[in-house]
Tab-separated table of C-alpha atoms in Angstrom:
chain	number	residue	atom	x	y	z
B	22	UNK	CA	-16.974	8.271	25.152
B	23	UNK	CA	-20.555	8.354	24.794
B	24	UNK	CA	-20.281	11.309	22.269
B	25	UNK	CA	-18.050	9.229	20.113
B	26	UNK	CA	-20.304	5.974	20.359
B	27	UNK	CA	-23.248	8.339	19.477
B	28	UNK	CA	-20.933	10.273	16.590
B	29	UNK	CA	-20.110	6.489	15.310
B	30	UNK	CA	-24.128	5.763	15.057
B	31	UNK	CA	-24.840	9.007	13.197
B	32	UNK	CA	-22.553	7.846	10.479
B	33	UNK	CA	-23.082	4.400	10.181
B	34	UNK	CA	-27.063	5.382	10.188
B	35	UNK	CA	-25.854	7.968	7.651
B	36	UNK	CA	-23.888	5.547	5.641
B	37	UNK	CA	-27.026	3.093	5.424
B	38	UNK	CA	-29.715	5.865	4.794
B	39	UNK	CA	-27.456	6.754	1.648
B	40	UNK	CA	-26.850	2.895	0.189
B	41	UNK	CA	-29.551	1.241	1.654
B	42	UNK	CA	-32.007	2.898	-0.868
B	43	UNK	CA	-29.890	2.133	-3.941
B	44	UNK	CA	-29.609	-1.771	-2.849
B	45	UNK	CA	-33.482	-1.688	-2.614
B	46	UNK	CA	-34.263	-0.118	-5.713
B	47	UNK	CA	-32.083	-2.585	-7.763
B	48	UNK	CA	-33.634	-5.827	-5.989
B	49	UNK	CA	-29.826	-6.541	-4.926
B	50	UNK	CA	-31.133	-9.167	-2.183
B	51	UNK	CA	-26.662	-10.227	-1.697
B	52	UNK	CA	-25.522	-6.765	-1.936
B	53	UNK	CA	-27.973	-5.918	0.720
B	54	UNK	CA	-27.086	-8.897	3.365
B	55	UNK	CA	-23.403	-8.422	2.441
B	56	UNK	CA	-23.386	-4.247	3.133
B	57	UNK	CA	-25.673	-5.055	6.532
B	58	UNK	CA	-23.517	-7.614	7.399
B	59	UNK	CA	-19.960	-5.682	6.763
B	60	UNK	CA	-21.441	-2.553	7.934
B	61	UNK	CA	-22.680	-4.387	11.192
B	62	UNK	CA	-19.082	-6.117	11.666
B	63	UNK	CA	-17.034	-2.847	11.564
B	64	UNK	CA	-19.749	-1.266	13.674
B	65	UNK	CA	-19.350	-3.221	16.473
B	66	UNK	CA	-15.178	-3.094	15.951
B	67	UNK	CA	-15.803	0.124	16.085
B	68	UNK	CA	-17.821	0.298	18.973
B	69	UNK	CA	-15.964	-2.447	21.023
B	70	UNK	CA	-12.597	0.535	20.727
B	71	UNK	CA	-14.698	3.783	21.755
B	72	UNK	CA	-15.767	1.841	24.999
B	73	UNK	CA	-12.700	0.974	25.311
B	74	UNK	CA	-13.030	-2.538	26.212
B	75	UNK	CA	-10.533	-5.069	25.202
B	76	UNK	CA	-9.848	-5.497	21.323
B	77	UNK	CA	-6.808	-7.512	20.364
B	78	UNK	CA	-4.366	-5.756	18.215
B	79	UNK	CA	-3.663	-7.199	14.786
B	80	UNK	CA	0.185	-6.099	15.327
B	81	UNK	CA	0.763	-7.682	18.538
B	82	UNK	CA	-0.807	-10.950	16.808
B	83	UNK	CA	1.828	-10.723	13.496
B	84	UNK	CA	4.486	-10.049	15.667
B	85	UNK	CA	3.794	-12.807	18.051
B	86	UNK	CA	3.523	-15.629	15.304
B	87	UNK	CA	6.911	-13.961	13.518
B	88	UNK	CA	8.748	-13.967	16.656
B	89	UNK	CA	7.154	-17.755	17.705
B	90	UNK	CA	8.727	-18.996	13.806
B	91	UNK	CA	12.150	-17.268	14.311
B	92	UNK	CA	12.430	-19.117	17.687
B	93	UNK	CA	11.752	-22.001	15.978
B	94	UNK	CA	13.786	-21.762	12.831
B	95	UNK	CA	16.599	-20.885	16.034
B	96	UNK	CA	16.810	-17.219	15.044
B	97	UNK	CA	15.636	-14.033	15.775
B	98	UNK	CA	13.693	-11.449	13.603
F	30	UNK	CA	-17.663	-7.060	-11.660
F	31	UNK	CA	-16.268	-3.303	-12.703
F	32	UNK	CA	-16.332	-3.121	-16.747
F	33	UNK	CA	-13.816	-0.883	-16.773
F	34	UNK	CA	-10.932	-0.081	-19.061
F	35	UNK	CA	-7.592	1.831	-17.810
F	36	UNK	CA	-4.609	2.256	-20.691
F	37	UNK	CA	-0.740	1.563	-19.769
F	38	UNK	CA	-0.150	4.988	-19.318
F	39	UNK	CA	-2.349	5.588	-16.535
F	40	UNK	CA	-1.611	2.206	-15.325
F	41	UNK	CA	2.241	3.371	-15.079
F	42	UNK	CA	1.345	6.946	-13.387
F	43	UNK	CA	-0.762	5.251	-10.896
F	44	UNK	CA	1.909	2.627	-9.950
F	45	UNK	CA	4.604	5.180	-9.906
F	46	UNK	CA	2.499	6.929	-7.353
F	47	UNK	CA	1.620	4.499	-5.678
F	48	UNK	CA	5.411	3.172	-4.676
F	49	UNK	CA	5.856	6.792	-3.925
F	50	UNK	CA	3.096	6.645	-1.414
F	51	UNK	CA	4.634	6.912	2.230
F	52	UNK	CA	7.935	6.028	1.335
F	53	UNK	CA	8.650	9.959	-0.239
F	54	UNK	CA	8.507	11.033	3.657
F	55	UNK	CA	8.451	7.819	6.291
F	56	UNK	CA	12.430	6.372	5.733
F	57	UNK	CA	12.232	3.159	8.343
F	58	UNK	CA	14.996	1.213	6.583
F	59	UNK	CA	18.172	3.153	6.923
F	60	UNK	CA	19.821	0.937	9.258
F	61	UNK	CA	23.030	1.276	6.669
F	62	UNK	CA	23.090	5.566	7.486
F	63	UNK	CA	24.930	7.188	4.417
F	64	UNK	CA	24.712	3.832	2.442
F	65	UNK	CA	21.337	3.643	2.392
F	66	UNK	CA	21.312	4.481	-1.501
F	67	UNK	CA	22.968	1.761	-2.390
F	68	UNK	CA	20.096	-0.256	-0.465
F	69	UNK	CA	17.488	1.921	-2.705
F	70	UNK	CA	19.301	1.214	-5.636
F	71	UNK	CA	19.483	-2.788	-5.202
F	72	UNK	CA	15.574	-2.833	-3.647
F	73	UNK	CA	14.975	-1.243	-7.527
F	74	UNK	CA	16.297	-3.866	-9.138
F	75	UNK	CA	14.712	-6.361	-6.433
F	76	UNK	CA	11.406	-4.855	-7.123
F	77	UNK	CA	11.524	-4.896	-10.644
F	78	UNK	CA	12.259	-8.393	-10.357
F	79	UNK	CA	9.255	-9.123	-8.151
F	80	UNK	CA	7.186	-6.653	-10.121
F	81	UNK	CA	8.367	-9.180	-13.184
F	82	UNK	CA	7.071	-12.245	-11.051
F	83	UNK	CA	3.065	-10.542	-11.009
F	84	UNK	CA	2.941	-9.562	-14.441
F	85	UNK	CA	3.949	-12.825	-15.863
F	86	UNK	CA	1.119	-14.258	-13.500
F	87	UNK	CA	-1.521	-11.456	-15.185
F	88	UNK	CA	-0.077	-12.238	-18.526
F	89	UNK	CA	-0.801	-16.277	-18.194
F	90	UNK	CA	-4.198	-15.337	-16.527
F	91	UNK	CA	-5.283	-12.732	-18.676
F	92	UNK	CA	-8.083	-10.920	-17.741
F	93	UNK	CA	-8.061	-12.663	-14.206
F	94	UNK	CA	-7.289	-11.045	-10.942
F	95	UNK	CA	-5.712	-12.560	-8.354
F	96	UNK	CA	-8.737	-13.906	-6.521
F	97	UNK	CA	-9.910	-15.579	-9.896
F	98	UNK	CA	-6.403	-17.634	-10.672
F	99	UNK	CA	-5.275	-18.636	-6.884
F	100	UNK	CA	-8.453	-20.269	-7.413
F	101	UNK	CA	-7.989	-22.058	-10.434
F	102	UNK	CA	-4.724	-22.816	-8.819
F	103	UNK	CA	-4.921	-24.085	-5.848
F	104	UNK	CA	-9.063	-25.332	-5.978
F	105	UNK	CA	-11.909	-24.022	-4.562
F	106	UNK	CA	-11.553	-24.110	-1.146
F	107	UNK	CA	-7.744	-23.407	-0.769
F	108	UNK	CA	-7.854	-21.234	-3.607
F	109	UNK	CA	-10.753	-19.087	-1.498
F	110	UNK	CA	-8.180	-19.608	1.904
F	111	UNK	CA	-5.175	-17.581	0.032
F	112	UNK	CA	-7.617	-15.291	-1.454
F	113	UNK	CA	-8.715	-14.228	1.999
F	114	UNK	CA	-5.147	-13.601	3.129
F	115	UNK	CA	-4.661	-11.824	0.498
F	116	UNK	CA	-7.688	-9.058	1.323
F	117	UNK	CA	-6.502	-9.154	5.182
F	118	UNK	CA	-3.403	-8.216	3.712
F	119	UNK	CA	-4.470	-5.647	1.324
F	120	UNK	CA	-6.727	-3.829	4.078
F	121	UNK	CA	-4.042	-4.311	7.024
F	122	UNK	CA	-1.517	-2.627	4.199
F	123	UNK	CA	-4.271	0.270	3.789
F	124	UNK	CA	-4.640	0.399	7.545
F	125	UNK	CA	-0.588	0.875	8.071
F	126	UNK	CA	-0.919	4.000	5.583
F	127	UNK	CA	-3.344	5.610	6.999
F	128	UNK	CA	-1.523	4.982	10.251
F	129	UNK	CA	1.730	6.001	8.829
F	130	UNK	CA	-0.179	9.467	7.422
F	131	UNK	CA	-1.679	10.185	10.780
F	132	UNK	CA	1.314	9.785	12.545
F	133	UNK	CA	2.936	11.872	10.306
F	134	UNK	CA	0.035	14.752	10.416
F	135	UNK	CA	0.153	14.047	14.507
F	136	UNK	CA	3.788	14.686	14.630
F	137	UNK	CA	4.697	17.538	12.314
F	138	UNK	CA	1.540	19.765	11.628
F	139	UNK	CA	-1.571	19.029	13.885
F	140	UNK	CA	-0.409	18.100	16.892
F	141	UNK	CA	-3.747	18.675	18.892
F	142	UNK	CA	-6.392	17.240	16.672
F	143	UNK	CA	-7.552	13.583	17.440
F	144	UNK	CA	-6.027	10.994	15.612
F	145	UNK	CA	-9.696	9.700	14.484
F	146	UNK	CA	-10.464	13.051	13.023
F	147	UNK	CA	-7.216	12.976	10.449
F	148	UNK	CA	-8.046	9.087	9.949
F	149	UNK	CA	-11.371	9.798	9.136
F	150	UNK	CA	-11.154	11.838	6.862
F	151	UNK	CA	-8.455	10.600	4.457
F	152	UNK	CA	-10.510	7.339	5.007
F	153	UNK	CA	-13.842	9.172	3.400
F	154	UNK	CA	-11.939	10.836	0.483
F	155	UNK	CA	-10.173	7.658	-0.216
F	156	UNK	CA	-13.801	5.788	0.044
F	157	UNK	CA	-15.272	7.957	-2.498
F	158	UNK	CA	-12.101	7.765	-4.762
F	159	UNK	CA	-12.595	3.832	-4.552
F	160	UNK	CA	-16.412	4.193	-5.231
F	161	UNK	CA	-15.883	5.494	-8.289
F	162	UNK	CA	-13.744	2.998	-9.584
F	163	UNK	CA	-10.566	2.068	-10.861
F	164	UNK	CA	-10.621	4.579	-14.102
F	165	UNK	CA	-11.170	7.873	-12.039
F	166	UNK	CA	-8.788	6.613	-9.435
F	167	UNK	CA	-6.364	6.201	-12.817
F	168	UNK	CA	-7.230	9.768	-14.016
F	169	UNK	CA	-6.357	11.107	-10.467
F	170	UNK	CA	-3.043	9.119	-10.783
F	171	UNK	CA	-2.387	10.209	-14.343
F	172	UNK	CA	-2.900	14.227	-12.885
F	173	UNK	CA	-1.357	14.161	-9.699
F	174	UNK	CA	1.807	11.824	-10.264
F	175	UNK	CA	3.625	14.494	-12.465
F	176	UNK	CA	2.557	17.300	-9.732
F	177	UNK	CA	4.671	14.829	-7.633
F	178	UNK	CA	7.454	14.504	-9.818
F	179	UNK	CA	7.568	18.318	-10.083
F	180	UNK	CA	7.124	18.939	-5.937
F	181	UNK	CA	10.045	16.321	-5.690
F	182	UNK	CA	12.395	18.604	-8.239
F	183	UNK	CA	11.775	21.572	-6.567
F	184	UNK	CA	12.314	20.180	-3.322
F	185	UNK	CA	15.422	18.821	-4.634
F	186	UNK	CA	16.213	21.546	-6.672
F	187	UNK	CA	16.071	24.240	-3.784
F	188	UNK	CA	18.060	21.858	-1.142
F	189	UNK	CA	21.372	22.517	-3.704
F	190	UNK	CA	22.849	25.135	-1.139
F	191	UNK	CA	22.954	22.634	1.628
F	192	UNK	CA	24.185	19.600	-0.076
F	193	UNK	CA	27.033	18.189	1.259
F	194	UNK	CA	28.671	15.591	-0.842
F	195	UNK	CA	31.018	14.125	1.722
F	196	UNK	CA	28.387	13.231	3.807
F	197	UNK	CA	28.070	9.965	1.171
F	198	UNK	CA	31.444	8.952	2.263
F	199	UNK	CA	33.454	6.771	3.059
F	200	UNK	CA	31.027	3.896	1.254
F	201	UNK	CA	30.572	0.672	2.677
F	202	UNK	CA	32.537	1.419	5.972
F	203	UNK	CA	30.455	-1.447	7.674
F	204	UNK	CA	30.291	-3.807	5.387
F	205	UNK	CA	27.181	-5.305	2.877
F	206	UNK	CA	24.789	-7.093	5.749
F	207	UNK	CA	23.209	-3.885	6.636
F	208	UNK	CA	22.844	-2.733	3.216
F	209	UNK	CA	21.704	-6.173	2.484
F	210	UNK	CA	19.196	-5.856	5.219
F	211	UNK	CA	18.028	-2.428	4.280
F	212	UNK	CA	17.450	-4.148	0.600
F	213	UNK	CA	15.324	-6.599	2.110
F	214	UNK	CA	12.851	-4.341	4.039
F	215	UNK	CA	12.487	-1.990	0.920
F	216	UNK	CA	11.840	-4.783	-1.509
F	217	UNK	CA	8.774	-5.477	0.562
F	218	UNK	CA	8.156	-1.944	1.256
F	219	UNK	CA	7.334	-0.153	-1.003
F	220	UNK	CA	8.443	-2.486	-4.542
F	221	UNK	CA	6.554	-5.696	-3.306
F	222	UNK	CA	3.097	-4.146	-2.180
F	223	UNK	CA	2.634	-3.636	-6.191
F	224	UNK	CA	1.022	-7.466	-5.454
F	225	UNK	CA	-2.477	-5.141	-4.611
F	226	UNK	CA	-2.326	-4.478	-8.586
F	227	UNK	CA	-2.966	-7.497	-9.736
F	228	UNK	CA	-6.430	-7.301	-8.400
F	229	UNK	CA	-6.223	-4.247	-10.720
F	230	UNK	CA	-4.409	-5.540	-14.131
F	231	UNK	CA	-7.644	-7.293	-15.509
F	232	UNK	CA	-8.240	-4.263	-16.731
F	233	UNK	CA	-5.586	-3.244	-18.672
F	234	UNK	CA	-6.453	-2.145	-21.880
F	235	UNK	CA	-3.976	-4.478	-23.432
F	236	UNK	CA	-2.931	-6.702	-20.985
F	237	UNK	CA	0.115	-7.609	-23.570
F	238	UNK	CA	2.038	-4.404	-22.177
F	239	UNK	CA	1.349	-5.463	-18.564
F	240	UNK	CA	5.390	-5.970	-18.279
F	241	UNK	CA	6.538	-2.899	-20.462
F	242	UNK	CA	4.304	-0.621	-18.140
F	243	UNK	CA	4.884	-1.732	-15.127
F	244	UNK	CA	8.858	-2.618	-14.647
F	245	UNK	CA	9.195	0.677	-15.629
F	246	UNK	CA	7.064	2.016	-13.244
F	247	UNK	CA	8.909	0.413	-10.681
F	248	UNK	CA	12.375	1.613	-11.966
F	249	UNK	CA	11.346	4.844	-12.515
F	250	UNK	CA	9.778	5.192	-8.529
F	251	UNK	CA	12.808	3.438	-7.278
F	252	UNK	CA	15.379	6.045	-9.015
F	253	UNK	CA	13.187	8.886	-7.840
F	254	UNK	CA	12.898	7.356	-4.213
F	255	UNK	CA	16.999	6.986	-4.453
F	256	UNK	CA	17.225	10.571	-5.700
F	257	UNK	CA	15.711	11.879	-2.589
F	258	UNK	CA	17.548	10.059	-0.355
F	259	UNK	CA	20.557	10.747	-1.590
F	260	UNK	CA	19.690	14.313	-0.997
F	261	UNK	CA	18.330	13.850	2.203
F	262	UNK	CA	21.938	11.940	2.989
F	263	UNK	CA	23.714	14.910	1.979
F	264	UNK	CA	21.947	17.449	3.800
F	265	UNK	CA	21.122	15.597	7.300
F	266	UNK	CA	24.283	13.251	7.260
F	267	UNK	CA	24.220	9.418	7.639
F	268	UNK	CA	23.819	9.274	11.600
F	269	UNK	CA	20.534	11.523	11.316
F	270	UNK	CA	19.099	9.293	8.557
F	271	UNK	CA	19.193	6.626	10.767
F	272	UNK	CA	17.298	8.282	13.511
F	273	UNK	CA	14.875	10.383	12.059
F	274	UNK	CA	11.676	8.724	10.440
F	275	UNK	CA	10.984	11.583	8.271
F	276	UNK	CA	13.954	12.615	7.200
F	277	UNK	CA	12.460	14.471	3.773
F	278	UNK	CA	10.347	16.603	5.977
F	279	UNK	CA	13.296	17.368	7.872
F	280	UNK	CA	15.804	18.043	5.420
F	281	UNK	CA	13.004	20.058	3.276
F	282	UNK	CA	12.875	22.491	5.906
F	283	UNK	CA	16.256	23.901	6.145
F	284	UNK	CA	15.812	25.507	3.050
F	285	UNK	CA	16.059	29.392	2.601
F	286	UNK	CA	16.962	30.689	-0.225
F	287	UNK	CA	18.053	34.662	0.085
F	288	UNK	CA	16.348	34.355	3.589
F	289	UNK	CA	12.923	34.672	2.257
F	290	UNK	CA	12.005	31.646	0.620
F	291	UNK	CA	11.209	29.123	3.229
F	292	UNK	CA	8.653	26.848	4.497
F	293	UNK	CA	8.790	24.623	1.039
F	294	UNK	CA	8.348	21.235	3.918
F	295	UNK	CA	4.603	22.340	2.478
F	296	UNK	CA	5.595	20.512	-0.381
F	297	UNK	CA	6.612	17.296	1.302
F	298	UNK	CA	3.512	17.436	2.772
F	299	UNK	CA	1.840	17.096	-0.683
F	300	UNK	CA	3.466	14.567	-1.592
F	301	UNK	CA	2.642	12.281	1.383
F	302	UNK	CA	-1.107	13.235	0.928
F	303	UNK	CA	-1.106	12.975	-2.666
F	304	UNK	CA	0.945	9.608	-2.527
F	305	UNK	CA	-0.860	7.993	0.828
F	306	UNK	CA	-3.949	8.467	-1.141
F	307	UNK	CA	-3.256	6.969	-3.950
F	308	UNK	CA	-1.819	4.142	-2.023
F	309	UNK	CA	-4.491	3.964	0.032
F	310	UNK	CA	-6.565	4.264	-2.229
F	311	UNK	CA	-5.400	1.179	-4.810
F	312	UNK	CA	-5.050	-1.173	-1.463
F	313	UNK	CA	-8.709	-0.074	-0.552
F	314	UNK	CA	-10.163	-0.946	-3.969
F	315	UNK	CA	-8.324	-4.396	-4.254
F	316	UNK	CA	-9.676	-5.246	-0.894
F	317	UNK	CA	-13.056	-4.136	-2.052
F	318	UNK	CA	-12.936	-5.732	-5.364
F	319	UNK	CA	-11.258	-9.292	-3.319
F	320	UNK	CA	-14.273	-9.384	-0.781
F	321	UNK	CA	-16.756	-8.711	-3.960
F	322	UNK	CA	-15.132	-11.833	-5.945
F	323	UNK	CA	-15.054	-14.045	-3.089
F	324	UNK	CA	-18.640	-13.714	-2.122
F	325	UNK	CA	-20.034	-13.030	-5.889
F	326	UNK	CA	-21.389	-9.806	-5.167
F	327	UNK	CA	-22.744	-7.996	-8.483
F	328	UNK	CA	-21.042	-4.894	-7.263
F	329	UNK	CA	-18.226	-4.133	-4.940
F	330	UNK	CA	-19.802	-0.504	-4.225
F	331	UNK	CA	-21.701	-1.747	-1.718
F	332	UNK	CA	-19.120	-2.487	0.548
F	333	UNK	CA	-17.093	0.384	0.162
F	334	UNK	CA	-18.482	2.092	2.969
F	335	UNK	CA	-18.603	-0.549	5.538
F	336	UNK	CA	-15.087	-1.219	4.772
F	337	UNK	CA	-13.684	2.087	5.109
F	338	UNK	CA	-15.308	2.254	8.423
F	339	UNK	CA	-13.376	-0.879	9.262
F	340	UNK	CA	-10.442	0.874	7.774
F	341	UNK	CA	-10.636	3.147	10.722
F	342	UNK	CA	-10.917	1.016	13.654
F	343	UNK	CA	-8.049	-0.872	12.539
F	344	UNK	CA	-5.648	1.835	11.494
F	345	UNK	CA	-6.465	3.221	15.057
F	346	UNK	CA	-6.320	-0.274	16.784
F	347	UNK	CA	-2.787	-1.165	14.777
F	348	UNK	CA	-0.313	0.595	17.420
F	349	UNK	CA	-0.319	2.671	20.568
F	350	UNK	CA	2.419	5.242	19.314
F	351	UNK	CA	4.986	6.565	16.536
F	352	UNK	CA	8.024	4.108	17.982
F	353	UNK	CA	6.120	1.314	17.780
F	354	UNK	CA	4.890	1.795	14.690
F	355	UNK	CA	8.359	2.486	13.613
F	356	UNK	CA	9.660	-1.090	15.331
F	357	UNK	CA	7.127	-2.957	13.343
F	358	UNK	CA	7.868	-1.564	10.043
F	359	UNK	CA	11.595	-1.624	10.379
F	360	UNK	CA	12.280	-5.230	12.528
F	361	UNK	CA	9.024	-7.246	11.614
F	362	UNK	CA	7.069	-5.947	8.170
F	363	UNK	CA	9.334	-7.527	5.460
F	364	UNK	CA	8.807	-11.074	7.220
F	365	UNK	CA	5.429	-10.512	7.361
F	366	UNK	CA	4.886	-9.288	3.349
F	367	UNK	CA	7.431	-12.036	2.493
F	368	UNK	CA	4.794	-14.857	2.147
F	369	UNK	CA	2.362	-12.094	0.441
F	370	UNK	CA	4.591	-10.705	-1.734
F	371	UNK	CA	6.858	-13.896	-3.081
F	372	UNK	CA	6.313	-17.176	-1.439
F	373	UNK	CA	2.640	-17.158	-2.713
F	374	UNK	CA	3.079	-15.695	-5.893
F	375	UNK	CA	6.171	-18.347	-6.574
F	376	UNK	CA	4.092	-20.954	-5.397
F	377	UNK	CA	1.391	-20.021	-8.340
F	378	UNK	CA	3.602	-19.326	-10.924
F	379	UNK	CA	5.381	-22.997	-10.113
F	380	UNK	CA	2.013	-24.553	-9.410
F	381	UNK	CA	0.585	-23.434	-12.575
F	382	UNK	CA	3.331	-23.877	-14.273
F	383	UNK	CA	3.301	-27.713	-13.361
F	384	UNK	CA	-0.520	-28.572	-13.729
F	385	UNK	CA	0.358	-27.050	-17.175
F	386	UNK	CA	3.111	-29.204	-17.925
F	387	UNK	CA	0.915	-32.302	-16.534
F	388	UNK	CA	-2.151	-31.254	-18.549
F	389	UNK	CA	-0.181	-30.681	-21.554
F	390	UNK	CA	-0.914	-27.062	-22.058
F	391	UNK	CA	-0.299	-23.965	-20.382
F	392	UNK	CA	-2.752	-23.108	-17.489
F	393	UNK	CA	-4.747	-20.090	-17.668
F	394	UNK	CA	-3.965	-19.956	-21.275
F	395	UNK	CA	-6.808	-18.048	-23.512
F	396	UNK	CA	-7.161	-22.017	-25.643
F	397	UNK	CA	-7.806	-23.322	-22.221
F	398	UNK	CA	-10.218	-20.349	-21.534
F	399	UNK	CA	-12.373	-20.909	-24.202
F	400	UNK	CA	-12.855	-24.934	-23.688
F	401	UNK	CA	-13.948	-24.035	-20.255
């Protein structure tokens, strides 16, 4: 687990060691916030699965609020 | 944004591939067994249709992508709303194929690697495809598609031995709902998903041939996708179709010709990898490109990266295993798409349509354009 989480780091610091030096050299103050911000987002998704700890599943959401609307439309999906 | 230019022609190898994508190998919706052609044949036509709905969009918007006129549609705010939706949709589509390809690779040729490993790695190749734009991704669409095509008649080609045509009949022995319902689910999958292009028609070369390059494209897939099942029908049988989610890979591998030519599922695999990346690949860049627009970044490079590592939580996150995956796309994906692929689009076209009608001239029309 640890190996993964450490893995994960290596490429996300890999990932910003090769774009963060482009951003800078253009003066692109947005695309920098926007590529820390993004990168920092699927990071910690990322993260959040290799420990394991609970991370709702997209699927189970979609198929909740399908199934919720055919109960209420009186059918099934 | 992206300044760049793709013609028709690449436009139509690129959508051709990209309705091959997963659907070549991963068959979900063959509830109707040894009718399921019919079902392929009617989702054509229901595609082209739909595929009919986004052009005309693109052609009253021209030069607009999808982000830009839901907009200009529906205001700022909502406009922004369905523009969101629209990139969770494009990246939870990606997500699915990469799924769909690492189930596939789990299953049938590396049964022992880690799922991240396979994900990964189609993730980074599509990343750098999607980096470098929409015109390479076109090239690669305009050299692999026809190495598809060929893989396909091969494939086909070498199966003749096995085919057997009474495995088609009797037709229709239960009836039109399931073939109905297998319609439905292949309208939205693959035909509707060509909605991620119209992040991608702005740049058309001439955006007048949007419709006469891409109903084509559609037909053209769908008779190709109908070919193969039809072959897959006649060597597997009905029943099998209906149970085994990929039935191409299976069927491909019963071939021997003279009892030394064998193996040729090598081929199938091609295809998936070939057509899941281009798939991908599209899907990726129209998120990419959505994100970019809604935020008014200069360039959507920048968040190709962090994206694609997104890309892989989800597509890992999305199920726990191959039957589930298989329950979502056959009982609940089509319901899902449905508001993606034609309530929303309707909606624009009627909404536009209107506020032209009220405004006295068409909306998104290039006299309107130039008084704005």
């Amino acid at each position: 687990m640890y190996l993964m989480l450490f893995l994960m780091l290596l490429g996300l610091a890999f990932i910003a060691a090769f774009e963060v030096p482009l951003l800078l050299k253009r003066g692109d103050k947005k695309g920098l916030m926007a590529f820390a911000v993004s990168l920092g987002l699927a990071g910690t998704v990322a993260a959040l699965q290799i420990l394991r700890l609970e991370v709702p599943s997209p699927t189970s959401a979609i198929i909740y609020i399908i199934e919720a609307g055919a109960s209420l439309l009186g059918g099934g999906a | 944004m992206e300044d760049a230019r793709i013609s028709s022609r690449q436009l139509m190898f690129l959508m051709t591939g990209f309705i091959f994508g997963s659907s070549l190998v991963l068959t979900p919706s063959a509830e109707s067994g040894r009718n399921t052609w019919i079902a392929h044949l009617l989702a054509t036509g229901g595609g082209a249709c739909v595929v009919l709905l986004y052009s005309t969009l693109a052609k009253r918007f021209p030069g607009k992508s999808l982000v830009d006129y839901s907009r200009m549609i529906f205001g700022t705010f909502l406009g922004t709303l369905v523009a969101v939706l629209y990139i969770w949709y494009f990246l939870h589509v990606a997500a699915l194929v990469i799924r769909n390809f690492a189930e596939f690779t789990l299953t049938t040729t590396l049964p022992n690697t880690p799922i991240v490993i396979t994900v990964g790695i189609l993730t980074f190749v599509c990343a750098s495809a999607v980096r470098n734009g929409i015109e390479v991704l076109s090239r690669c669409g305009e050299v692999l598609v026809p190495w598809m095509v060929l893989q396909i008649l091969l494939v086909l080609g070498l199966l003749l031995n096995t085919y057997q045509p009474e495995n088609l009949l009797p037709i229709l022995e239960v009836g039109w709902l399931p073939v109905l319902k297998d319609t439905f689910n292949l309208t939205t999958f693959p035909f509707g998903e060509v909605i991620a292009f119209s992040m991608i028609l702005p740049a058309l070369k001439d955006p007048k041939l949007t419709i006469k390059t891409a109903v084509p494209a559609v037909v053209i897939a769908g008779l190709f996708l109908t070919l193969v099942i039809v072959s897959d029908i006649m060597v597997l049988g009905g029943d099998e179709i209906r149970e085994l989610p990929f039935a191409s890979y299976t069927s491909s591998r019963l071939v021997s010709v003279g009892g030394f030519l064998e193996r040729i599922e090598v081929f199938v695999v091609a295809n998936l990898i070939i057509g899941g990346f281009l798939k991908i690949s599209v899907f990726y860049y129209s998120a990419c490109l959505g994100v970019a627009q809604v935020i008014g970044l200069k360039d959507y490079r920048v968040i190709v990266f962090p994206i694609g590592v997104f890309l892989v939580s989800l597509s890992i996150l999305l199920y726990d295993n191959l039957p589930e995956m298989l329950s979502f796309a056959k009982e609940y994906y089509a319901w899902y798409a449905l508001p993606f692929q034609f309530l929303l689009p309707v909606g624009m076209l009627l909404l536009a349509w209107l506020r032209g009608l009220l405004r006295g001239k068409p909306m998104g029309s290039n006299e309107e354009q130039r008084q704005q």
